[in-house]
Coordinates of C-alpha atoms and ligand atoms in Angstrom, one line a residue:
X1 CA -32.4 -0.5 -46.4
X2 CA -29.2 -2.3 -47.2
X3 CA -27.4 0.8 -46.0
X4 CA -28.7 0.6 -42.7
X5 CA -28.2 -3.0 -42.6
X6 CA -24.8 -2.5 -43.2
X7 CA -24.8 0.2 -41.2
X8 CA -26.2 -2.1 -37.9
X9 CA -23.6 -4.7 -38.9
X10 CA -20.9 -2.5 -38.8
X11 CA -22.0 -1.3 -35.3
X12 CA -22.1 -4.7 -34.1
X13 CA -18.9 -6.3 -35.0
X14 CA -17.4 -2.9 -33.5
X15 CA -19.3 -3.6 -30.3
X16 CA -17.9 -7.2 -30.3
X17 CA -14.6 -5.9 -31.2
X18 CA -14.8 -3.6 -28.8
X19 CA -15.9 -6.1 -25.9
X20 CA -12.8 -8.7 -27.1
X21 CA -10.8 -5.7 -26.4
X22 CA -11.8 -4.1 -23.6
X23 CA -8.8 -2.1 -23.0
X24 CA -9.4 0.2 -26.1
X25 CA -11.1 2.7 -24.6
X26 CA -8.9 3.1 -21.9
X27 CA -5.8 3.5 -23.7
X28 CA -3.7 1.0 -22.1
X29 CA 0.2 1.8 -22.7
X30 CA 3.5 0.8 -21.5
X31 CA 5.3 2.9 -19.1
X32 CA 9.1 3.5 -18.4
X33 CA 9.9 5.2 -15.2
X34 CA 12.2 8.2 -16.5
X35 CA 12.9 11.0 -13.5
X36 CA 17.0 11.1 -14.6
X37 CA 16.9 14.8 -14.9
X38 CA 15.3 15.5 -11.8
X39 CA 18.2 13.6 -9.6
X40 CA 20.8 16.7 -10.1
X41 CA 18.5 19.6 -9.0
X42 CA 17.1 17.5 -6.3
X43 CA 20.9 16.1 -4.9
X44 CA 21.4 19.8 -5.0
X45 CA 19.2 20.9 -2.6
X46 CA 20.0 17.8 -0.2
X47 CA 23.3 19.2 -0.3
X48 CA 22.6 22.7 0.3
X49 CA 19.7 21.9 3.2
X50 CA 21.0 23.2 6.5
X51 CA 19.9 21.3 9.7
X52 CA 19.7 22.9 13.1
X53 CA 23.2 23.6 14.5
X54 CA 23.8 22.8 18.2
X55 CA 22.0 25.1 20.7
X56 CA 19.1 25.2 18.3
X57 CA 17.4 22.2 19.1
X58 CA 17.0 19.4 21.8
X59 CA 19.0 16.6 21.4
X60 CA 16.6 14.1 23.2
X61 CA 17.1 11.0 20.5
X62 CA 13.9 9.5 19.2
X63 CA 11.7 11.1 21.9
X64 CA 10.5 14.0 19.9
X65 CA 10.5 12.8 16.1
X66 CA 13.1 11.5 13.9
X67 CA 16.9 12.0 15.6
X68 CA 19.4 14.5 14.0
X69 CA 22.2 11.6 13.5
X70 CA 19.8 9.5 11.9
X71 CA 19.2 12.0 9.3
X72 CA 22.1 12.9 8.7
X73 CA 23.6 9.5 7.8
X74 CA 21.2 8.9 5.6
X75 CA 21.7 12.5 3.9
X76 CA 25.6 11.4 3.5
X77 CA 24.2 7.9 2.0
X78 CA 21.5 9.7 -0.2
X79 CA 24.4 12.1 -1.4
X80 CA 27.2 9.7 -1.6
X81 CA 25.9 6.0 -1.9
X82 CA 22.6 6.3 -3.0
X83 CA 22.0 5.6 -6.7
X84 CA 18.7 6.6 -8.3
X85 CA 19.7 5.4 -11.9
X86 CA 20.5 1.9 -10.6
X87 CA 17.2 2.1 -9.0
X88 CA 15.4 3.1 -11.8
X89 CA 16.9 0.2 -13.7
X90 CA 15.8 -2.3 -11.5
X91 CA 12.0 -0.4 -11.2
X92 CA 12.3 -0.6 -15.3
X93 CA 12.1 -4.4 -14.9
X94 CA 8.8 -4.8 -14.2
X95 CA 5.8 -4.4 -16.3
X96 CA 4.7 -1.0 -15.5
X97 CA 1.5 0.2 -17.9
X98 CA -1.1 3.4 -17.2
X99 CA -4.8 3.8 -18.2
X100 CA -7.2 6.1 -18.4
X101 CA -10.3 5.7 -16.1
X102 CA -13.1 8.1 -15.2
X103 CA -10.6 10.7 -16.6
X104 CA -7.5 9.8 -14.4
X105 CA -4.5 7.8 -15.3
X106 CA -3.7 4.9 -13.3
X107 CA -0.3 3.6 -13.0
X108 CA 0.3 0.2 -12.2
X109 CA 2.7 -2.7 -12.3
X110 CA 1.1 -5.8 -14.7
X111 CA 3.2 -9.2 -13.6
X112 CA 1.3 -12.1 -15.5
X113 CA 2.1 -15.8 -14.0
X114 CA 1.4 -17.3 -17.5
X115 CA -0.3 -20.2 -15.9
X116 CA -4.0 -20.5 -17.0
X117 CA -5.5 -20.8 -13.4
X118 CA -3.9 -17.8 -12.0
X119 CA -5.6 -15.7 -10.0
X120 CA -5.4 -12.3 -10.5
X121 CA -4.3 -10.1 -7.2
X122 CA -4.6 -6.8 -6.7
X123 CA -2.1 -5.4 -4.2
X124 CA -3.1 -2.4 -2.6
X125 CA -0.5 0.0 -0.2
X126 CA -1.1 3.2 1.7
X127 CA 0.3 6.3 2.9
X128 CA 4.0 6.4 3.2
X129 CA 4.0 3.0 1.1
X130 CA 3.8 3.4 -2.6
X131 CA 3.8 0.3 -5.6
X132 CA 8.0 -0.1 -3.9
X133 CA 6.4 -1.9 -1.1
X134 CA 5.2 -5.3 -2.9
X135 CA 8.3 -5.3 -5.0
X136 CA 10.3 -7.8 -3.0
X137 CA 7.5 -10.5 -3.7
X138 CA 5.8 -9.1 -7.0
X139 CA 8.0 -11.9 -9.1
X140 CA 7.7 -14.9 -6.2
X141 CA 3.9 -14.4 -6.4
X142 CA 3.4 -15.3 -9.7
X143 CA 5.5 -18.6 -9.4
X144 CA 3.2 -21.7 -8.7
X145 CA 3.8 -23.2 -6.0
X146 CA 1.3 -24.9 -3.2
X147 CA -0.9 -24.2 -0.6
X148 CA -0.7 -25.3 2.8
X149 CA -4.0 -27.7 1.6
X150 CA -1.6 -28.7 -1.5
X151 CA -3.5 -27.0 -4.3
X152 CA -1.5 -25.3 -6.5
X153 CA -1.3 -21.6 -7.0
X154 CA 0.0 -18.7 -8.8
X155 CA -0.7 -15.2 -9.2
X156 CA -1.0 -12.5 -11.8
X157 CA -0.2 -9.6 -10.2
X158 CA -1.3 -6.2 -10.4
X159 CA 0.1 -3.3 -8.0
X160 CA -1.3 0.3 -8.6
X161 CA -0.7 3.4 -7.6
X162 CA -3.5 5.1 -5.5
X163 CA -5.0 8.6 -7.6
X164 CA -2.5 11.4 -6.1
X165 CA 0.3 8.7 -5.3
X166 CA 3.3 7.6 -7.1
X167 CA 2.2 8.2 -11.4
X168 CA -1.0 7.8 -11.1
X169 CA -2.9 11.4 -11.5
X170 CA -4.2 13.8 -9.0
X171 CA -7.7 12.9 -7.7
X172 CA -10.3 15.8 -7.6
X173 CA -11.2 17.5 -4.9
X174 CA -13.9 15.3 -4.1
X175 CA -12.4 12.0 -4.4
X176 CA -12.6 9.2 -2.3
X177 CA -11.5 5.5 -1.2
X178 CA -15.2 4.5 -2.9
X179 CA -14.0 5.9 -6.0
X180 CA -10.7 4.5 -6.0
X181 CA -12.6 1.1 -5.4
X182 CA -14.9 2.0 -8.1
X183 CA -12.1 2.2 -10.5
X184 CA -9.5 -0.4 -9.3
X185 CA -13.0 -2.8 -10.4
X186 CA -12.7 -1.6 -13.5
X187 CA -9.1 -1.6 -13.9
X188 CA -9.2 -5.7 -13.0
X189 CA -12.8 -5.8 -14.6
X190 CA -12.1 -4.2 -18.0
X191 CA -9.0 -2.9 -18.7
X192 CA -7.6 -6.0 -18.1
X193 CA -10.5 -8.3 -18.3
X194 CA -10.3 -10.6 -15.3
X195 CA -14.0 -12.2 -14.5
X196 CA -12.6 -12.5 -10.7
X197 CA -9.7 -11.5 -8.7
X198 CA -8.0 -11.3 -4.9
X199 CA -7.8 -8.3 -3.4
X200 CA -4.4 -7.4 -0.5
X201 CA -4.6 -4.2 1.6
X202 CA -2.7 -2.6 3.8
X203 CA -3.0 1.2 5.4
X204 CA -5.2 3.1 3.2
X205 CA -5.3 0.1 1.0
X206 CA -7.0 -1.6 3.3
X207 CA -9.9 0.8 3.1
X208 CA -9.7 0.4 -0.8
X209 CA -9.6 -3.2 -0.4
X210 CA -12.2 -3.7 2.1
X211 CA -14.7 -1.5 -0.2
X212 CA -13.8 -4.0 -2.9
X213 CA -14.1 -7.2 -0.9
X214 CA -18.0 -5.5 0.7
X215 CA -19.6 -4.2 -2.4
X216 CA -17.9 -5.9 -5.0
X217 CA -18.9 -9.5 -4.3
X218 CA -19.3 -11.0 -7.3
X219 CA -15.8 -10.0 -8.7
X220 CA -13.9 -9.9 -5.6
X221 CA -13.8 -13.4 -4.6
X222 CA -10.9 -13.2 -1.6
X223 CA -8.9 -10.7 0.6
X224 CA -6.4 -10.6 2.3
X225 CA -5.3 -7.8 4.9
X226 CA -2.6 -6.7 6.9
X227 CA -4.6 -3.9 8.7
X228 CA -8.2 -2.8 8.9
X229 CA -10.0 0.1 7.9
X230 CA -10.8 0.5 11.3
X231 CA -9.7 2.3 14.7
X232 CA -8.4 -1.0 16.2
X233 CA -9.2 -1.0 20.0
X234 CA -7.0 -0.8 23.0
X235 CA -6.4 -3.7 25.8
X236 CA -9.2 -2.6 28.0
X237 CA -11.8 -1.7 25.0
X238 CA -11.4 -5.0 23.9
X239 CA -12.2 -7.0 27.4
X240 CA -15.3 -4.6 27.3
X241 CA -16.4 -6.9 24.3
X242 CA -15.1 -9.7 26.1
X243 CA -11.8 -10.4 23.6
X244 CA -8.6 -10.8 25.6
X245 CA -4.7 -10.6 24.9
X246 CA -3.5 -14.1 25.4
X247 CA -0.3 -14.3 25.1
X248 CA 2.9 -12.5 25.0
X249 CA 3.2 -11.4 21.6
X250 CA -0.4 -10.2 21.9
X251 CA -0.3 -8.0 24.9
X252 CA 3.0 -6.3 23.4
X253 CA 0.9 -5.8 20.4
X254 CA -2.1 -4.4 22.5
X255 CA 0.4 -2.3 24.3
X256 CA 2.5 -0.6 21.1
X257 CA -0.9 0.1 19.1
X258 CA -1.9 2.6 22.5
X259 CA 1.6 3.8 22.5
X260 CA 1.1 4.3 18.9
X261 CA -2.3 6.1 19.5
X262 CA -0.5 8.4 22.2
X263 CA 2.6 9.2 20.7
X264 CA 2.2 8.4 16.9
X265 CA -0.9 9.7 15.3
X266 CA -0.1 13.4 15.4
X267 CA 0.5 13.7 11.4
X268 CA -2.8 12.2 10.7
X269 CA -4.6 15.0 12.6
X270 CA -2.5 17.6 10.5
X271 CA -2.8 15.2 7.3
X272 CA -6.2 15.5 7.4
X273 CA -6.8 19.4 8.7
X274 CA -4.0 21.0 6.8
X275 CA -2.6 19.4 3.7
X276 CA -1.9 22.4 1.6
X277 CA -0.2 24.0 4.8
X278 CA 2.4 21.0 4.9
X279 CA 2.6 20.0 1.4
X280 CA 3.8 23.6 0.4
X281 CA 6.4 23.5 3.1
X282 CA 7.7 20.5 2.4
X283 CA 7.2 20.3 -1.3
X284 CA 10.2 21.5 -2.7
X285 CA 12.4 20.2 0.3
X286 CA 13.7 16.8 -0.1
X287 CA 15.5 16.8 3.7
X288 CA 12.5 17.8 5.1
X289 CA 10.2 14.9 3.0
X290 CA 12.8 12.2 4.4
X291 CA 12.6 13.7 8.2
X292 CA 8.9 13.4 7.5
X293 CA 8.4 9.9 5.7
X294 CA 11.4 9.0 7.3
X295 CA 10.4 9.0 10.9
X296 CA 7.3 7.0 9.7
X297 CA 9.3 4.7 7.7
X298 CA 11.5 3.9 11.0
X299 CA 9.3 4.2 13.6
X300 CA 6.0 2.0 12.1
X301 CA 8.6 -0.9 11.4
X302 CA 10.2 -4.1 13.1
X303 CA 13.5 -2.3 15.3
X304 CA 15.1 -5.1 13.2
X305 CA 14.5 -3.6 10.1
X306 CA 16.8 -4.4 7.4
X307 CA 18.0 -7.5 8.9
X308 CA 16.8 -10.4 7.4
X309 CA 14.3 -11.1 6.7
X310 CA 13.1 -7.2 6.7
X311 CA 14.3 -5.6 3.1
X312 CA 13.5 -2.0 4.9
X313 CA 17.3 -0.9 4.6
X314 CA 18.2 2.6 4.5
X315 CA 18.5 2.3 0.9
X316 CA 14.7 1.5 0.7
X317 CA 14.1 4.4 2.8
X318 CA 15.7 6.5 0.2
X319 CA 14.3 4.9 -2.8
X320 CA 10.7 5.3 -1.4
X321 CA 11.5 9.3 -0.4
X322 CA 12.8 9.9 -3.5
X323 CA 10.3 8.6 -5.4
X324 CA 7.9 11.2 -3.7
X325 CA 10.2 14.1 -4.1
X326 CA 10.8 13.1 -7.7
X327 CA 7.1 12.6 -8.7
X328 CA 6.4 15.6 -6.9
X329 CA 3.5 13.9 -5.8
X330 CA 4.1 14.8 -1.4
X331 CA 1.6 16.8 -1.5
X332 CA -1.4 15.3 -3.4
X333 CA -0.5 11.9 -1.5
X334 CA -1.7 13.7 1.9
X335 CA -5.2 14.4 0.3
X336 CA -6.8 10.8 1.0
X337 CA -6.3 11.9 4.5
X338 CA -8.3 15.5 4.1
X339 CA -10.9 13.6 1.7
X340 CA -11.7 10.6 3.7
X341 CA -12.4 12.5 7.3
X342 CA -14.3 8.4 7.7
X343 CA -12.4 6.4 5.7
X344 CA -11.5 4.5 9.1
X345 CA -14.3 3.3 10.6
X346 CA -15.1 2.6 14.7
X347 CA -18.0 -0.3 13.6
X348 CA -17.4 -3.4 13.4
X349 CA -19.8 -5.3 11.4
X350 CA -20.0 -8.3 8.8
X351 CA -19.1 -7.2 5.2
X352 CA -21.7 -8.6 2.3
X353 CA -19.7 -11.1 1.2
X354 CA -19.6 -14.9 1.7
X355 CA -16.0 -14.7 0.3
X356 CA -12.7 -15.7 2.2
X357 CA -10.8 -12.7 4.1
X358 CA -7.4 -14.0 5.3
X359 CA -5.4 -11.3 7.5
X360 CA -1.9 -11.3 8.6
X361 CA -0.8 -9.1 12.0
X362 CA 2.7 -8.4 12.6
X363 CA 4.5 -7.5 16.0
X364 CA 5.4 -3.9 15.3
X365 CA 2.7 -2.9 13.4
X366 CA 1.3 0.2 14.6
X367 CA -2.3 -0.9 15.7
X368 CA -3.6 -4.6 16.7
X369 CA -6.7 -6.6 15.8
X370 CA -6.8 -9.8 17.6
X371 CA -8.9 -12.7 15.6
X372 CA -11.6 -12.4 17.4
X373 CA -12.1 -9.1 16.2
X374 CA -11.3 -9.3 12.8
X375 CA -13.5 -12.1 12.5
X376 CA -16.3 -9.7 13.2
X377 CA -16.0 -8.1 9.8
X378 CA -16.0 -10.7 7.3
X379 CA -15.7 -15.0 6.7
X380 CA -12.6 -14.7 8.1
X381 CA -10.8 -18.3 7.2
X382 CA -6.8 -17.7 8.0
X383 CA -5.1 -15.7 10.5
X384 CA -1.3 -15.9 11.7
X385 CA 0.7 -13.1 13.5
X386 CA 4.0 -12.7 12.9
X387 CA 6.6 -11.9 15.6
X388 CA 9.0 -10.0 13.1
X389 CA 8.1 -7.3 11.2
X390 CA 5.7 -4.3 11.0
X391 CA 3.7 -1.8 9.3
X392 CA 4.7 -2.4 6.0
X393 CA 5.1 -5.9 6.0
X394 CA 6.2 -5.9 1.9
X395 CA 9.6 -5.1 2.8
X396 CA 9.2 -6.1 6.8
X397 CA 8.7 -9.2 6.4
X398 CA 8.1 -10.5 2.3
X399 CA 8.8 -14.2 3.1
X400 CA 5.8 -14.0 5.8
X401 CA 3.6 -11.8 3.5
X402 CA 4.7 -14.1 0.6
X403 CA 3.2 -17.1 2.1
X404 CA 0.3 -15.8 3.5
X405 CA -0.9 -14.4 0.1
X406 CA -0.6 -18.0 -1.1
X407 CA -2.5 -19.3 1.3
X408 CA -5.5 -17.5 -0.8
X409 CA -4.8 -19.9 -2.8
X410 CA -6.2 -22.6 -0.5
X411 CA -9.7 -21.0 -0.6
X412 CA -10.0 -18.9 -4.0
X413 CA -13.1 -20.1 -6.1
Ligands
LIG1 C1 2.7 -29.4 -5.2 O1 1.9 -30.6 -4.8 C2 2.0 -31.5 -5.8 C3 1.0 -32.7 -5.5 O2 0.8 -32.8 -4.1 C4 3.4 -32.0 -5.9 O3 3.5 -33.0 -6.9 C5 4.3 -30.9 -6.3 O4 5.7 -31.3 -6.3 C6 4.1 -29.7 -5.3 N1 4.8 -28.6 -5.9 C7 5.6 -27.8 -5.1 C8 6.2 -26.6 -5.8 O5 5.7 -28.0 -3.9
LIG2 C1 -16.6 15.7 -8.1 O1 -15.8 16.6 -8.8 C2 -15.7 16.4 -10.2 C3 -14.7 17.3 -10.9 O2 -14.2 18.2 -10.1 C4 -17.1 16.6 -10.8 O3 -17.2 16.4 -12.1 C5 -18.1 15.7 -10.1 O4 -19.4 15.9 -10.4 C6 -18.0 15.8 -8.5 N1 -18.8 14.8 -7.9 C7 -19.6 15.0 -6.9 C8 -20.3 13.8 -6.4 O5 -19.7 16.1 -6.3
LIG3 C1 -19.1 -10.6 28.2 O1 -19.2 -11.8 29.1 C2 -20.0 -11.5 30.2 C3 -19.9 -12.7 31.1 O2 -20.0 -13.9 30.4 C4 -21.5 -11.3 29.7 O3 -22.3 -11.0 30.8 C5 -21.5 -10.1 28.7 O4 -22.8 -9.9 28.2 C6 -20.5 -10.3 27.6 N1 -20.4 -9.0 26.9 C7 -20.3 -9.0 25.6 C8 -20.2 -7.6 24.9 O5 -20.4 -10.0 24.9
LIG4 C1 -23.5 -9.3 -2.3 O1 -23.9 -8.0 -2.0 C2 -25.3 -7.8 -2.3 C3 -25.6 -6.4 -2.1 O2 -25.1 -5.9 -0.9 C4 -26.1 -8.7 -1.3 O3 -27.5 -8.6 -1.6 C5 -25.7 -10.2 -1.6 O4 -26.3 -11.0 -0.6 C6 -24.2 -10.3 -1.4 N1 -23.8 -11.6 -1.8 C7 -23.2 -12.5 -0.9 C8 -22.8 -13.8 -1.4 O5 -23.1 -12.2 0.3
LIG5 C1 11.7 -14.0 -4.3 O1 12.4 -14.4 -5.4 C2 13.8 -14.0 -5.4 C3 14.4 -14.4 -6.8 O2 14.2 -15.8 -7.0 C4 14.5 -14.6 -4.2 O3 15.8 -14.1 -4.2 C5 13.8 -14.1 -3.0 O4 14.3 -14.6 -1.8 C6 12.3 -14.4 -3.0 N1 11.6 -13.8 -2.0 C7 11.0 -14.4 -1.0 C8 10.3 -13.6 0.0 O5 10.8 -15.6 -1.0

């Protein structure tokens, strides 16, 4: 008897240890980013990559993909400028950490704001983005500052890196944004025990986020977005539903998302069919993963890029490549295209939340959803558009993103 009362004691202060701790069973560590030895072989094979000579391509500038000067200058400044170990210094100053959940490992930046009434944010990026993109604003975020309403915020902020993306590990076959949803709850829920939290997407983030900010009402309390899990629509769909383009910012907008959606989308449709076919070539081939993310990189972003207050330089370019090339991780980042064939949505309807959704547009983004239309898919309480920057608005624009994210702050119970 008394052995099986100590026995049921036991298991209870283990349960309450284990609650107190939450973490323990998803062995929470530190991480250091530590690629060094991978630079050599890879500067290598920048080096030896040869591009096509005259005579055996069409020198028709940006017309038909990423231009041949463009490349090459930033191959000289990748060989010759371009310093990973003082990147990987810098990345080492944040608080990076992995865990284990559902049988993956999660990667992901931990930045605490030490105030008490923090609120935590999870920022999510997309495909070519990576954890770089909310770098420029990862610190600023967890400073307390005010609202536009005057209540005071700050942020503890949490940045992962989607399952196949960056260090976080390869996602099964099977695998989609639900599931990274499903975990990211957990991640915020119980690995790091946060009660409530903010959620930012952005790209594929967005769907991740959105999922979050739908079915995960009680815990996701706000969102903010920077683009929609959903085909936005052109000029003429949207006077169908009676929304028009008012003003001059908004018709260029209107205008470059069905340039965009002539023009632009061709490496989703391959993305999505034929990821192996693309991955394998492109692999082992860091020239050919910069023409690739490159041309993306440059051609989703403000023409201003890298002027302030866009941190997109060519520098950022590189860092972001070569983090792919490094991690190896090219081609199990093009999966969430083959394993969400409707992770972007055409219908427009309410999510099941009564929570705040903030969303931020931004001229040169690659699609456009006017207020009115974004309003249709949750309580939406804040929207500005921005006539600098683009698709990745982290390093297009931080001091825009910056103070939009605060502004969650305003409405956050
Ligand atoms: C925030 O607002 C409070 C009260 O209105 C004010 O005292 C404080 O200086 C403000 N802080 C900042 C960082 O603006
Ligand atoms: C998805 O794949 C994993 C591992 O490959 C398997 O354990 C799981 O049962 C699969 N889930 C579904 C819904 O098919
Ligand atoms: C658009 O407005 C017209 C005229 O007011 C109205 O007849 C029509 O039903 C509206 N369409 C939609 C989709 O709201
Ligand atoms: C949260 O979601 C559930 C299930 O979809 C729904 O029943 C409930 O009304 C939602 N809560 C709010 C506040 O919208
Ligand atoms: C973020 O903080 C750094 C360091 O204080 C500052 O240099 C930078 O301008 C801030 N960024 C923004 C977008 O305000």
């Amino acid at each position: 008897m008394a052995q099986v009362l100590l026995a049921i004691l036991i298991a209870s202060l283990l349960a309450v240890a284990h609650s107190s701790i939450p973490s323990a069973c998803f062995n929470l560590q530190p991480f250091y980013i530590e690629l060094s030895s991978k630079v050599p072989p890879m500067l290598q094979k920048i080096q030896e990559t040869r591009v096509p000579n005259k005579g055996e391509y069409l020198d028709v500038g940006r017309t038909a993909g990423i231009d041949l000067q463009t490349l090459e200058q930033l191959r000289n400044q990748w060989l010759h400028e371009f310093n990973w170990e003082t990147e990987q210094a810098y990345l080492n100053m944040f608080k990076h950490f992995t865990a284990e959940i559902e049988g993956l490992t999660i990667h992901f930046i931990h930045e605490k704001s030490g105030y008490p009434d923090a609120i935590p944010l999870i920022l999510n990026h997309g495909w070519p983005g990576s954890f770089l993109e909310f770098l420029p604003i990862a610190k600023n975020l967890t400073e307390r500052t005010n609202a536009s309403n005057g209540r005071a915020v700050s942020y503890d902020v949490i940045i992962p890196s989607i399952p196949g993306f960056g260090f976080s590990s390869m996602p099964p076959a099977n695998w989609t944004t639900v599931d990274t949803a499903r975990i990211y709850s957990i991640l915020m829920t119980k690995v790091l025990g946060y009660d409530t939290f903010a959620v930012h997407g952005t790209d594929w983030g967005s769907s991740i986020s959105y999922i979050l900010y739908d079915a995960y009402n009680a815990t996701a309390r706000a969102a903010h977005f920077s683009f929609l899990p959903l085909f936005a629509l052109t000029p003429s769909q949207l006077l169908d539903i009676n929304i028009t383009l008012d003003t001059d910012l908004e018709r260029f907008e209107g205008e470059r998302y069905v340039e965009w959606s002539n023009t632009g989308e061709g490496f989703f449709a391959e993305q999505s069919t034929k990821p192996n076919t693309l991955g394998f070539a492109l692999q082992d081939h860091p020239m050919g993963q910069l023409a690739w993310i490159g041309e993306k990189l440059i051609d989703w972003s403000d023409p201003r890029a890298g002027t302030a207050p866009s941190v997109l330089t060519t520098n950022e370019i590189l860092r972001s490549v070569s983090l792919y090339y490094l991690t190896g991780t090219f081609t199990s980042s093009l999966y969430i295209y083959h394993q969400n064939p409707h992770g972007f949505g055409t219908e427009y309807i309410k999510a099941r939340t009564d929570a705040p959704m903030l969303f931020s547009a931004f001229k040169y983004n690659v699609a456009f959803w006017p207020q009115k239309l974004v309003a249709k898919v949750g309580n939406l309480v804040y929207y500005r558009n921005h006539d600098f920057g683009g698709h990745f608005s982290g390093v297009d624009n931080p001091p825009a993103l910056l103070q939009d994210l605060r502004e969650i702050g305003a409405y956050f119970k």
